[in-house]
RNA sequence: GGGCGUAUAGCUCAAUUGGCAGAGCGCGGUCCUUACAAGACCGAUGUUAUAGGUUCAAGUCCUAUUACGCCCACCA
């Protein structure tokens, strides 16, 4: 029976292996939930769909790392793991890209027309739509591509229509002219969420509003052109300065339109002049005032933000041009007072960046309150949990103050609203127009739905809803929604609302929110800053595993990640390190077949008892950390265990039994080496799937299955052994002490030295494990001494607890140097001892601290005191009256 | 204006229910020891932002302050 199936290459050729392994996983169907037993509990994540024409950025790399980790972990735990991938049509973003392409071709969307434009967009989607998917594959995403969805697929479009029609029939969707945020460049309405307010330098214009019959009221504005749409001047009703004017009339400058002076408590007497021009057609506050006072609405703008005929002589001018012209004309009339430089918040479109204009427009709205109430209740009741918890507060606040959602967009790329207008103005809501009557035609609604409307259905629409498909029955509700906190409102809240409304179930039980990926200085990544990090460059350079490991170990839930690419390089070295460990283990498997699993605890030597005990604690710890979503800490612990404990200590120690032990010792050691490695590759697989899968293929593998399908390790408490850990720790400390002394005295590393050891209370330990010292700190000969009386003078000494090693380094050590060194050591101990003694001398501590904490301190004190005693007697013997 | 986050080694980050403040990178030194120089070994580096408080015990809990960042909000 051959143990070594394949010869390992010297290093991991990730460029060759990643594609091959991914293809193998996909081809063999391991990404599909059907590989689990029929009765397996499902675990489902809906992938946040990237924009269909987008390219992979670090945010995607982070979500793939996290979601793939969760999926692979649950798959290994035996669940029917399903990660549903897909892409989003991303209405505005995609349309803008295609419009830009048309512009470059010297044409425009208007010129080619709606039908042609959509055809071109679909072509664009076909061309670039596959790109992001391939990039997700390169990151190792173990999603079920057979279940991939696109938001404009027939099935999903059907779900969207179904939802719209249902909500309409429930009286929750209405259409009407309202003041909305209008994006003049995109020529569409956008929702409140799509408007970003940035504090910018601007100007506050002061002028006198002329009153009918003479006199004036001083007012100020940041947008003088809106004067043309004023329908009132408002003052505070209790303001003695202006009170008397309420009920009189003012005249709109230049236009000379007659408007009332009204009193409204909204006016802040302290701000500006204490009087306010009211433009209900172009300002949200003024709109409210207008509603209260039945003021007329005047829209002075066209869809591209040029002024319309209501602006009189300014009609046809751009809004900013008109602003200047009007102001100059007012100056000529002697109405202007001054212009003040101020900083104020300017509303800009999230997409185009242009200034958004509040404008009256006929749009479709969703009455959101009933849905929001359910969404609030679900989180409050704990049926949905948000990680980290602090975002629950943010979520509540948003939903408690939510306004109706403007769901229509004047775009072409998207789900067309399923509404038809009869030739007599009749409105019909349905997927298809009613049957034609003679002489009567139905015109379809031009508008499409906000992209987020379809995204809100994602967890169930991707599984087949509204059809009661087998997938929907088996995999809905999903489990975890993992996404960025920046789309908590845009997406997460809306999925919860829609999910609860249409399926009566929360669409997922946990929301895990990650942060933004920034550069190593914490700056936002942007083209203008020139700090763009392309994840694919990093994947090309180091492979996907190091990038994943870096993102996972560098992030905590809800916090931004500052990506330092030197960490990616370090994790690439970690990949090499575990490669080399595996190389060592597989080279030393021997020719005899080995039993699988670990030998019984009783058959293990001390180092093996130590490493298996440590391994079991690691497994338990990783499990606990995973349960609380602390993936980063889990990854670091596995890394630390493998590199520091397994490689630096156990592998080095194992060489003795492997090379010099008897057959039994060899076999046991081999089984421990393989066992630890096997377990750690499993633990590490969700973090670094490629290299672990590749390494797995070199281990003696009795199942023939790839690692992706291996079971998640269970702890085995029989291997927990605190005594072994303590003994081993003592030996490790002693080895370190000896190395330290060698280094301090600059003994050449190749020079073998002799150690004389007073083994204190552990004579058996040294009898059995003195070989460690030869291997780990190049001690050629060890003699055990009964006590310190026979210790040589010309020697350095190292004490750990009641054990002391004497190193007779005649050429290197002079007595006074050694005495200096020892007294420094002693001083350190004195300090530590006094601290612990003080602690233990405190009755309150002993009485109130947890017993195990007190016990730990006592043990520590005993150890420190024993070391101190050893050093004291050494100093007494060696240094005489020197100290 | 309201809410939230962050502040720990030169840099990037950890630290479980409060229980000896740790990694990596970088830095100094030694070594090509038969898995690994993409490595091994040794070392230096901290008033855990500031000021109080609670506690036997505080990086961790409470209060205030400062700096930076984010979210929400109708001051023209």
Coordinates of C-alpha atoms in Angstrom, one line a residue, chain A residues 48-587:
Chain A
X48 CA -25.3 40.6 -3.1
X49 CA -25.5 40.9 -6.9
X50 CA -22.7 43.0 -8.4
X51 CA -23.5 45.3 -11.2
X52 CA -23.7 43.2 -14.3
X53 CA -21.2 45.3 -16.2
X54 CA -19.0 46.1 -13.3
X55 CA -15.4 44.9 -12.6
X56 CA -14.2 43.3 -9.4
X57 CA -13.1 45.7 -6.8
X58 CA -11.9 45.2 -3.2
X59 CA -15.4 45.4 -1.9
X60 CA -16.3 42.4 -3.9
X61 CA -13.2 40.6 -2.8
X62 CA -14.2 41.2 0.8
X63 CA -17.7 39.9 0.4
X64 CA -16.5 36.8 -1.6
X65 CA -14.0 36.1 1.2
X66 CA -16.6 36.3 3.9
X67 CA -19.5 34.6 2.2
X68 CA -17.4 31.9 0.7
X69 CA -15.9 31.2 4.2
X70 CA -19.4 30.9 5.6
X71 CA -20.6 28.7 2.8
X72 CA -17.5 26.4 2.8
X73 CA -17.7 26.1 6.6
X74 CA -21.4 25.1 6.7
X75 CA -20.9 22.8 3.7
X76 CA -18.1 21.0 5.7
X77 CA -20.4 20.8 8.6
X78 CA -22.7 18.7 6.5
X79 CA -25.3 21.2 5.6
X80 CA -26.9 21.6 2.2
X81 CA -24.9 24.7 1.5
X82 CA -26.3 27.0 -1.2
X83 CA -24.8 30.3 -2.2
X84 CA -26.9 31.8 -4.9
X85 CA -25.0 34.0 -7.3
X86 CA -26.3 36.7 -9.6
X87 CA -25.9 40.1 -11.1
X88 CA -27.9 43.3 -11.0
X89 CA -29.0 45.3 -14.0
X90 CA -28.1 48.4 -12.1
X91 CA -30.4 50.8 -14.0
X92 CA -28.6 54.1 -13.8
X93 CA -25.1 52.8 -13.7
X94 CA -25.4 50.6 -16.8
X95 CA -27.5 53.1 -18.7
X96 CA -24.9 55.7 -18.2
X97 CA -22.2 53.5 -19.5
X98 CA -24.1 52.6 -22.6
X99 CA -25.0 56.3 -23.1
X100 CA -21.4 57.1 -22.9
X101 CA -20.6 54.5 -25.5
X102 CA -23.3 56.0 -27.8
X103 CA -21.9 59.4 -27.2
X104 CA -18.5 58.2 -28.2
X105 CA -20.1 56.9 -31.4
X106 CA -21.5 60.3 -32.0
X107 CA -25.1 59.4 -31.3
X108 CA -27.3 59.4 -28.3
X109 CA -30.0 57.4 -26.6
X110 CA -32.7 59.8 -27.9
X111 CA -31.4 59.5 -31.4
X112 CA -31.4 55.7 -31.5
X113 CA -34.7 55.4 -29.7
X114 CA -35.8 53.2 -26.8
X115 CA -36.0 49.9 -28.6
X116 CA -32.6 50.2 -30.2
X117 CA -31.1 51.5 -27.0
X118 CA -32.3 48.5 -25.1
X119 CA -30.9 46.2 -27.8
X120 CA -27.6 47.9 -27.5
X121 CA -27.7 47.6 -23.7
X122 CA -28.4 43.9 -23.9
X123 CA -25.4 43.5 -26.2
X124 CA -23.3 45.5 -23.8
X125 CA -24.5 43.2 -21.0
X126 CA -23.6 40.1 -23.1
X127 CA -20.2 41.5 -23.7
X128 CA -19.3 42.6 -20.1
X129 CA -21.7 40.5 -18.1
X130 CA -19.4 37.5 -17.9
X131 CA -16.5 39.5 -16.7
X132 CA -17.5 39.9 -13.1
X133 CA -18.5 36.2 -12.9
X134 CA -15.1 35.1 -14.0
X135 CA -13.5 37.4 -11.5
X136 CA -15.6 36.0 -8.7
X137 CA -14.5 32.5 -9.8
X138 CA -10.9 33.7 -9.5
X139 CA -11.5 34.6 -5.9
X140 CA -12.6 31.0 -5.3
X141 CA -16.4 31.7 -4.8
X142 CA -18.1 28.4 -4.2
X143 CA -21.5 29.4 -5.4
X144 CA -23.9 27.4 -7.4
X145 CA -23.6 28.8 -10.9
X146 CA -26.4 26.7 -12.2
X147 CA -28.7 28.8 -10.0
X148 CA -27.2 32.1 -11.2
X149 CA -29.8 34.9 -11.7
X150 CA -29.9 38.3 -13.3
X151 CA -32.4 40.8 -12.1
X152 CA -33.9 41.2 -15.6
X153 CA -34.3 37.5 -16.2
X154 CA -37.9 36.4 -17.1
X155 CA -38.5 34.8 -13.7
X156 CA -37.3 37.8 -11.7
X157 CA -39.1 40.2 -14.0
X158 CA -42.2 38.3 -13.3
X159 CA -41.7 38.5 -9.6
X160 CA -41.2 42.2 -9.9
X161 CA -44.4 42.7 -11.8
X162 CA -46.3 40.4 -9.4
X163 CA -45.1 42.5 -6.4
X164 CA -46.0 45.8 -8.1
X165 CA -49.4 44.6 -9.0
X166 CA -50.1 43.2 -5.6
X167 CA -49.0 46.3 -3.8
X168 CA -51.1 48.4 -6.2
X169 CA -54.1 46.2 -5.5
X170 CA -53.5 46.5 -1.8
X171 CA -53.6 50.3 -2.2
X172 CA -50.0 50.8 -1.3
X173 CA -48.8 52.1 -4.6
X174 CA -50.1 55.4 -5.9
X175 CA -49.2 57.8 -8.7
X176 CA -49.2 61.5 -8.6
X177 CA -47.5 64.8 -8.9
X178 CA -45.2 65.4 -6.0
X179 CA -42.1 67.3 -5.2
X180 CA -39.2 64.9 -6.0
X181 CA -35.5 65.0 -6.3
X182 CA -34.8 65.5 -10.0
X183 CA -31.6 64.7 -11.6
X184 CA -31.4 67.0 -14.7
X185 CA -28.5 65.3 -16.3
X186 CA -30.0 61.9 -16.0
X187 CA -33.5 63.3 -16.6
X188 CA -35.0 61.1 -14.0
X189 CA -36.4 61.3 -10.5
X190 CA -34.2 59.7 -7.8
X191 CA -35.0 58.6 -4.3
X192 CA -34.0 60.5 -1.2
X193 CA -31.3 57.9 -0.6
X194 CA -29.7 58.6 -3.9
X195 CA -29.1 62.2 -3.0
X196 CA -25.9 63.1 -1.2
X197 CA -25.5 66.4 0.6
X198 CA -22.0 67.8 0.7
X199 CA -21.1 70.9 2.6
X200 CA -19.7 73.3 0.0
X201 CA -18.7 76.9 -0.3
X202 CA -21.6 78.9 -1.8
X203 CA -23.3 82.3 -1.7
X204 CA -26.2 83.6 0.2
X205 CA -28.0 86.4 -1.7
X206 CA -29.7 89.1 0.3
X207 CA -32.4 91.3 -1.4
X208 CA -35.5 93.3 -0.7
X209 CA -38.8 91.7 -1.6
X210 CA -40.9 94.6 -2.8
X211 CA -44.4 95.0 -1.3
X212 CA -47.5 96.0 -3.1
X213 CA -48.0 99.6 -2.5
X214 CA -44.5 100.3 -1.4
X215 CA -42.0 99.1 1.1
X216 CA -40.2 95.8 1.2
X217 CA -39.2 92.8 3.2
X218 CA -35.6 91.7 3.3
X219 CA -35.0 88.1 2.5
X220 CA -32.2 85.9 1.5
X221 CA -31.7 82.8 -0.7
X222 CA -29.0 80.6 -2.1
X223 CA -30.8 80.0 -5.3
X224 CA -32.1 83.4 -6.7
X225 CA -33.5 81.8 -9.8
X226 CA -36.2 80.1 -7.7
X227 CA -37.6 83.6 -7.0
X228 CA -39.3 83.2 -10.3
X229 CA -41.4 80.4 -8.7
X230 CA -42.2 82.1 -5.4
X231 CA -45.8 82.0 -4.4
X232 CA -45.4 83.7 -1.0
X233 CA -43.2 85.4 1.5
X234 CA -43.2 84.0 4.9
X235 CA -42.4 85.5 8.3
X236 CA -42.8 84.2 11.8
X237 CA -46.2 85.1 13.1
X238 CA -44.8 86.4 16.4
X239 CA -42.1 88.5 14.9
X240 CA -42.7 92.1 15.8
X241 CA -40.7 93.3 12.8
X242 CA -42.9 91.7 10.2
X243 CA -46.1 90.8 12.0
X244 CA -48.0 93.7 10.5
X245 CA -47.2 92.7 7.0
X246 CA -49.0 89.3 7.2
X247 CA -52.0 89.4 4.9
X248 CA -50.4 92.0 2.6
X249 CA -49.0 91.2 -0.8
X250 CA -45.5 91.2 -2.3
X251 CA -44.5 91.4 -5.9
X252 CA -42.2 88.9 -7.5
X253 CA -39.2 90.8 -8.8
X254 CA -39.1 91.3 -12.6
X255 CA -42.3 89.2 -13.1
X256 CA -44.4 91.4 -10.8
X257 CA -46.6 88.5 -9.9
X258 CA -48.7 89.2 -6.8
X259 CA -48.0 86.9 -3.9
X260 CA -49.2 86.9 -0.2
X261 CA -47.1 87.6 2.9
X262 CA -48.0 84.8 5.2
X263 CA -47.1 83.9 8.8
X264 CA -45.7 80.4 9.5
X265 CA -43.9 79.1 12.6
X266 CA -41.4 77.3 10.4
X267 CA -39.6 80.6 9.8
X268 CA -36.5 80.9 12.0
X269 CA -36.4 84.5 13.2
X270 CA -32.7 84.3 14.0
X271 CA -31.5 83.1 10.6
X272 CA -30.7 85.6 7.8
X273 CA -33.2 88.4 7.7
X274 CA -35.8 86.4 9.5
X275 CA -38.1 86.4 6.5
X276 CA -38.4 83.6 3.9
X277 CA -39.3 83.5 0.2
X278 CA -41.5 80.5 -0.4
X279 CA -41.1 78.4 -3.5
X280 CA -43.3 75.3 -3.1
X281 CA -42.4 74.0 -6.5
X282 CA -38.6 73.8 -5.9
X283 CA -38.0 73.3 -2.2
X284 CA -39.1 70.6 0.2
X285 CA -39.7 72.9 3.2
X286 CA -41.5 75.4 1.0
X287 CA -43.6 72.6 -0.3
X288 CA -44.8 71.9 3.2
X289 CA -45.5 75.5 3.9
X290 CA -47.4 75.7 0.6
X291 CA -49.5 72.7 1.7
X292 CA -50.4 74.4 5.0
X293 CA -51.4 77.7 3.3
X294 CA -52.9 76.4 0.1
X295 CA -50.3 78.2 -2.0
X296 CA -50.1 77.5 -5.7
X297 CA -47.3 75.4 -7.1
X298 CA -45.3 76.9 -9.9
X299 CA -42.8 74.8 -11.7
X300 CA -40.2 77.0 -13.4
X301 CA -38.0 74.3 -14.9
X302 CA -37.8 71.9 -17.7
X303 CA -36.5 68.4 -17.3
X304 CA -33.0 69.4 -18.2
X305 CA -33.1 72.2 -15.6
X306 CA -33.4 75.0 -18.1
X307 CA -36.2 77.4 -17.2
X308 CA -39.6 77.1 -18.7
X309 CA -42.2 79.6 -19.8
X310 CA -43.2 80.3 -16.2
X311 CA -39.9 82.1 -15.9
X312 CA -40.9 84.7 -18.3
X313 CA -38.0 86.4 -20.1
X314 CA -35.7 83.8 -18.6
X315 CA -37.4 80.9 -20.3
X316 CA -34.9 78.7 -22.1
X317 CA -31.9 79.7 -20.0
X318 CA -29.9 77.3 -17.9
X319 CA -30.7 77.5 -14.2
X320 CA -27.2 78.9 -13.3
X321 CA -27.2 81.3 -16.2
X322 CA -30.7 82.5 -15.2
X323 CA -29.5 82.9 -11.6
X324 CA -26.9 85.4 -12.7
X325 CA -29.1 87.2 -15.2
X326 CA -31.9 87.6 -12.7
X327 CA -29.6 88.9 -10.0
X328 CA -28.2 91.5 -12.3
X329 CA -31.6 92.6 -13.4
X330 CA -32.7 92.8 -9.7
X331 CA -29.6 94.9 -9.0
X332 CA -30.6 97.2 -11.8
X333 CA -34.0 97.6 -10.1
X334 CA -32.3 98.4 -6.8
X335 CA -33.6 95.3 -5.1
X336 CA -30.3 93.6 -4.2
X337 CA -28.6 94.1 -0.9
X338 CA -25.5 92.0 -0.7
X339 CA -23.9 88.6 -1.4
X340 CA -22.4 86.7 1.5
X341 CA -20.0 83.7 1.2
X342 CA -21.3 80.8 3.1
X343 CA -20.8 77.0 3.4
X344 CA -24.0 75.1 2.9
X345 CA -25.1 71.6 2.1
X346 CA -25.6 71.1 -1.7
X347 CA -27.7 68.1 -2.8
X348 CA -25.9 66.1 -5.4
X349 CA -26.8 63.0 -7.3
X350 CA -25.1 59.9 -6.0
X351 CA -24.5 58.8 -9.6
X352 CA -23.9 61.8 -11.8
X353 CA -22.6 64.1 -9.1
X354 CA -24.6 67.0 -10.5
X355 CA -26.8 69.2 -8.4
X356 CA -30.2 67.7 -7.9
X357 CA -33.2 70.0 -8.3
X358 CA -36.4 69.5 -6.2
X359 CA -39.1 69.6 -8.9
X360 CA -42.7 68.8 -9.2
X361 CA -43.1 65.6 -11.2
X362 CA -45.6 62.8 -11.6
X363 CA -44.2 59.7 -10.2
X364 CA -45.1 56.3 -8.7
X365 CA -44.8 55.9 -5.0
X366 CA -44.9 53.1 -2.5
X367 CA -46.7 53.7 0.8
X368 CA -44.0 52.3 2.9
X369 CA -45.3 52.6 6.5
X370 CA -47.1 49.2 6.7
X371 CA -44.1 47.4 5.4
X372 CA -41.7 49.3 7.6
X373 CA -43.8 48.4 10.7
X374 CA -43.3 44.7 10.0
X375 CA -39.6 45.2 9.3
X376 CA -39.2 47.0 12.6
X377 CA -41.1 44.4 14.5
X378 CA -39.0 41.6 13.1
X379 CA -35.7 43.0 14.2
X380 CA -37.1 44.1 17.6
X381 CA -38.5 40.6 18.2
X382 CA -35.1 39.1 17.4
X383 CA -36.3 37.1 14.4
X384 CA -33.6 39.0 12.5
X385 CA -30.3 39.8 14.1
X386 CA -27.9 42.4 12.8
X387 CA -24.2 41.9 13.3
X388 CA -22.7 44.1 14.7
X389 CA -25.6 44.9 16.9
X390 CA -25.1 48.7 16.9
X391 CA -26.6 48.9 13.3
X392 CA -29.9 47.8 14.7
X393 CA -30.3 51.3 16.1
X394 CA -29.4 52.8 12.8
X395 CA -32.0 50.6 11.2
X396 CA -34.7 51.5 13.6
X397 CA -34.1 55.2 13.2
X398 CA -34.3 55.0 9.5
X399 CA -37.5 52.9 9.4
X400 CA -39.1 55.0 12.1
X401 CA -38.7 58.1 10.0
X402 CA -39.2 56.6 6.6
X403 CA -41.0 58.5 3.8
X404 CA -42.8 57.0 0.9
X405 CA -40.5 55.6 -1.7
X406 CA -40.4 57.1 -5.1
X407 CA -40.1 53.9 -7.2
X408 CA -40.4 55.2 -10.7
X409 CA -37.4 56.2 -12.8
X410 CA -37.4 57.9 -16.2
X411 CA -34.9 55.5 -17.5
X412 CA -35.1 52.8 -20.2
X413 CA -32.9 50.1 -18.7
X414 CA -34.9 48.4 -16.0
X415 CA -38.2 46.7 -15.2
X416 CA -41.0 48.6 -17.0
X417 CA -43.8 49.4 -14.7
X418 CA -46.8 47.1 -15.5
X419 CA -49.3 49.8 -16.1
X420 CA -51.3 50.7 -19.2
X421 CA -53.1 53.9 -20.1
X422 CA -56.3 53.7 -22.1
X423 CA -57.0 56.3 -24.8
X424 CA -59.5 57.9 -22.5
X425 CA -57.1 58.1 -19.6
X426 CA -58.1 54.9 -17.9
X427 CA -55.3 53.3 -15.9
X428 CA -54.9 49.5 -16.0
X429 CA -52.4 47.7 -13.8
X430 CA -51.4 44.3 -15.1
X431 CA -48.7 42.3 -16.8
X432 CA -50.4 42.6 -20.1
X433 CA -52.7 45.2 -21.5
X434 CA -56.4 44.4 -21.6
X435 CA -57.8 43.0 -24.8
X436 CA -58.1 45.6 -27.5
X437 CA -61.5 47.1 -28.0
X438 CA -62.3 48.5 -31.4
X439 CA -61.0 52.1 -31.6
X440 CA -59.4 51.9 -28.2
X441 CA -55.7 51.6 -27.6
X442 CA -53.6 51.0 -24.5
X443 CA -50.3 52.7 -24.1
X444 CA -47.7 51.2 -21.8
X445 CA -46.2 53.2 -19.0
X446 CA -42.9 54.6 -20.0
X447 CA -41.2 54.6 -16.6
X448 CA -39.1 51.8 -15.2
X449 CA -38.7 50.8 -11.5
X450 CA -35.9 51.8 -9.2
X451 CA -33.2 49.2 -9.4
X452 CA -33.5 48.6 -5.7
X453 CA -37.2 47.6 -6.1
X454 CA -36.1 44.4 -7.8
X455 CA -33.1 43.9 -5.5
X456 CA -35.5 44.0 -2.6
X457 CA -37.0 40.7 -3.8
X458 CA -33.6 39.0 -4.3
X459 CA -33.6 36.4 -1.6
X460 CA -36.9 34.9 -2.8
X461 CA -37.1 36.0 -6.4
X462 CA -33.9 34.1 -7.1
X463 CA -35.4 30.9 -5.7
X464 CA -38.4 31.0 -8.1
X465 CA -41.0 33.1 -6.2
X466 CA -43.9 33.6 -6.9
X467 CA -43.9 30.0 -8.2
X468 CA -43.8 27.5 -5.3
X469 CA -40.7 25.9 -6.7
X470 CA -38.9 23.1 -4.9
X471 CA -36.0 25.5 -4.4
X472 CA -38.2 28.0 -2.8
X473 CA -39.6 25.4 -0.4
X474 CA -36.3 24.0 0.4
X475 CA -34.0 27.0 0.6
X476 CA -36.2 29.9 1.7
X477 CA -35.9 31.6 4.1
X478 CA -32.2 32.0 3.6
X479 CA -29.8 32.2 6.5
X480 CA -27.3 35.0 6.4
X481 CA -27.3 38.2 4.5
X482 CA -23.7 39.3 4.3
X483 CA -23.2 42.8 2.8
X484 CA -21.7 46.2 3.3
X485 CA -23.2 48.6 5.9
X486 CA -23.4 51.3 3.2
X487 CA -26.4 49.6 1.7
X488 CA -28.3 48.8 4.9
X489 CA -31.1 51.2 3.8
X490 CA -30.9 50.8 0.1
X491 CA -31.0 47.1 0.2
X492 CA -31.1 45.2 3.5
X493 CA -34.1 47.1 4.9
X494 CA -36.0 46.8 1.7
X495 CA -35.4 43.0 1.5
X496 CA -36.7 42.7 5.0
X497 CA -39.8 44.7 4.2
X498 CA -40.5 42.9 0.9
X499 CA -39.6 39.5 2.3
X500 CA -41.9 39.9 5.3
X501 CA -44.7 41.3 3.2
X502 CA -44.7 38.7 0.5
X503 CA -43.5 35.6 2.2
X504 CA -44.6 36.2 5.8
X505 CA -41.1 35.2 6.8
X506 CA -37.9 37.1 7.4
X507 CA -35.8 36.5 4.3
X508 CA -32.8 35.7 6.5
X509 CA -32.2 35.3 10.3
X510 CA -28.9 37.2 10.4
X511 CA -27.5 40.3 8.7
X512 CA -23.7 40.4 8.8
X513 CA -22.4 43.8 7.8
X514 CA -18.9 44.4 6.7
X515 CA -17.1 47.7 6.3
X516 CA -15.5 49.5 3.5
X517 CA -12.1 48.6 2.2
X518 CA -9.7 51.5 2.3
X519 CA -6.0 52.0 1.6
X520 CA -3.4 51.4 4.3
X521 CA -3.7 55.0 5.5
X522 CA -7.5 54.7 5.9
X523 CA -8.2 56.8 2.9
X524 CA -11.2 56.0 0.7
X525 CA -10.0 54.2 -2.5
X526 CA -10.5 56.4 -5.5
X527 CA -9.2 57.1 -8.9
X528 CA -8.6 60.8 -8.1
X529 CA -6.5 59.9 -5.1
X530 CA -4.6 57.5 -7.3
X531 CA -4.7 54.8 -4.6
X532 CA -6.7 52.2 -6.4
X533 CA -5.8 48.7 -5.5
X534 CA -7.0 46.2 -8.1
X535 CA -7.7 42.9 -6.3
X536 CA -6.9 41.0 -9.5
X537 CA -3.4 42.5 -9.5
X538 CA -2.9 41.0 -6.0
X539 CA -4.4 37.7 -7.1
X540 CA -2.0 37.7 -10.1
X541 CA 0.9 38.4 -7.9
X542 CA 0.2 36.3 -4.8
X543 CA -2.8 34.2 -5.6
X544 CA -6.3 34.4 -4.2
X545 CA -5.6 32.7 -0.9
X546 CA -3.3 35.4 0.5
X547 CA -5.7 38.2 -0.4
X548 CA -8.6 36.3 1.1
X549 CA -6.7 35.6 4.3
X550 CA -5.6 39.2 4.5
X551 CA -9.1 40.5 4.1
X552 CA -10.5 38.0 6.6
X553 CA -7.9 38.4 9.3
X554 CA -7.8 42.2 8.8
X555 CA -11.5 42.9 9.3
X556 CA -14.0 42.8 12.1
X557 CA -17.8 43.1 11.6
X558 CA -19.0 46.6 10.8
X559 CA -15.6 48.2 10.7
X560 CA -13.7 49.4 7.7
X561 CA -10.6 47.5 6.6
X562 CA -7.4 49.3 5.9
X563 CA -5.7 47.1 3.4
X564 CA -1.9 47.0 3.8
X565 CA -0.6 45.0 0.8
X566 CA 2.4 44.0 2.8
X567 CA 0.0 41.8 4.7
X568 CA -0.9 40.1 1.5
X569 CA 2.7 39.4 0.9
X570 CA 3.1 38.1 4.4
X571 CA 0.2 35.7 3.9
X572 CA 1.7 34.6 0.6
X573 CA 4.6 33.5 2.8
X574 CA 2.2 31.8 5.1
X575 CA 0.9 29.8 2.1
X576 CA 4.5 28.8 1.3
X577 CA 5.0 27.9 5.0
X578 CA 2.2 25.5 5.1
X579 CA 3.3 24.1 1.8
X580 CA 6.7 23.4 3.3
X581 CA 5.2 21.8 6.4
X582 CA 3.1 19.5 4.3
X583 CA 6.2 18.7 2.2
X584 CA 8.0 17.7 5.4
X585 CA 5.2 15.6 6.6
X586 CA 4.6 13.8 3.4
X587 CA 8.3 13.1 2.9

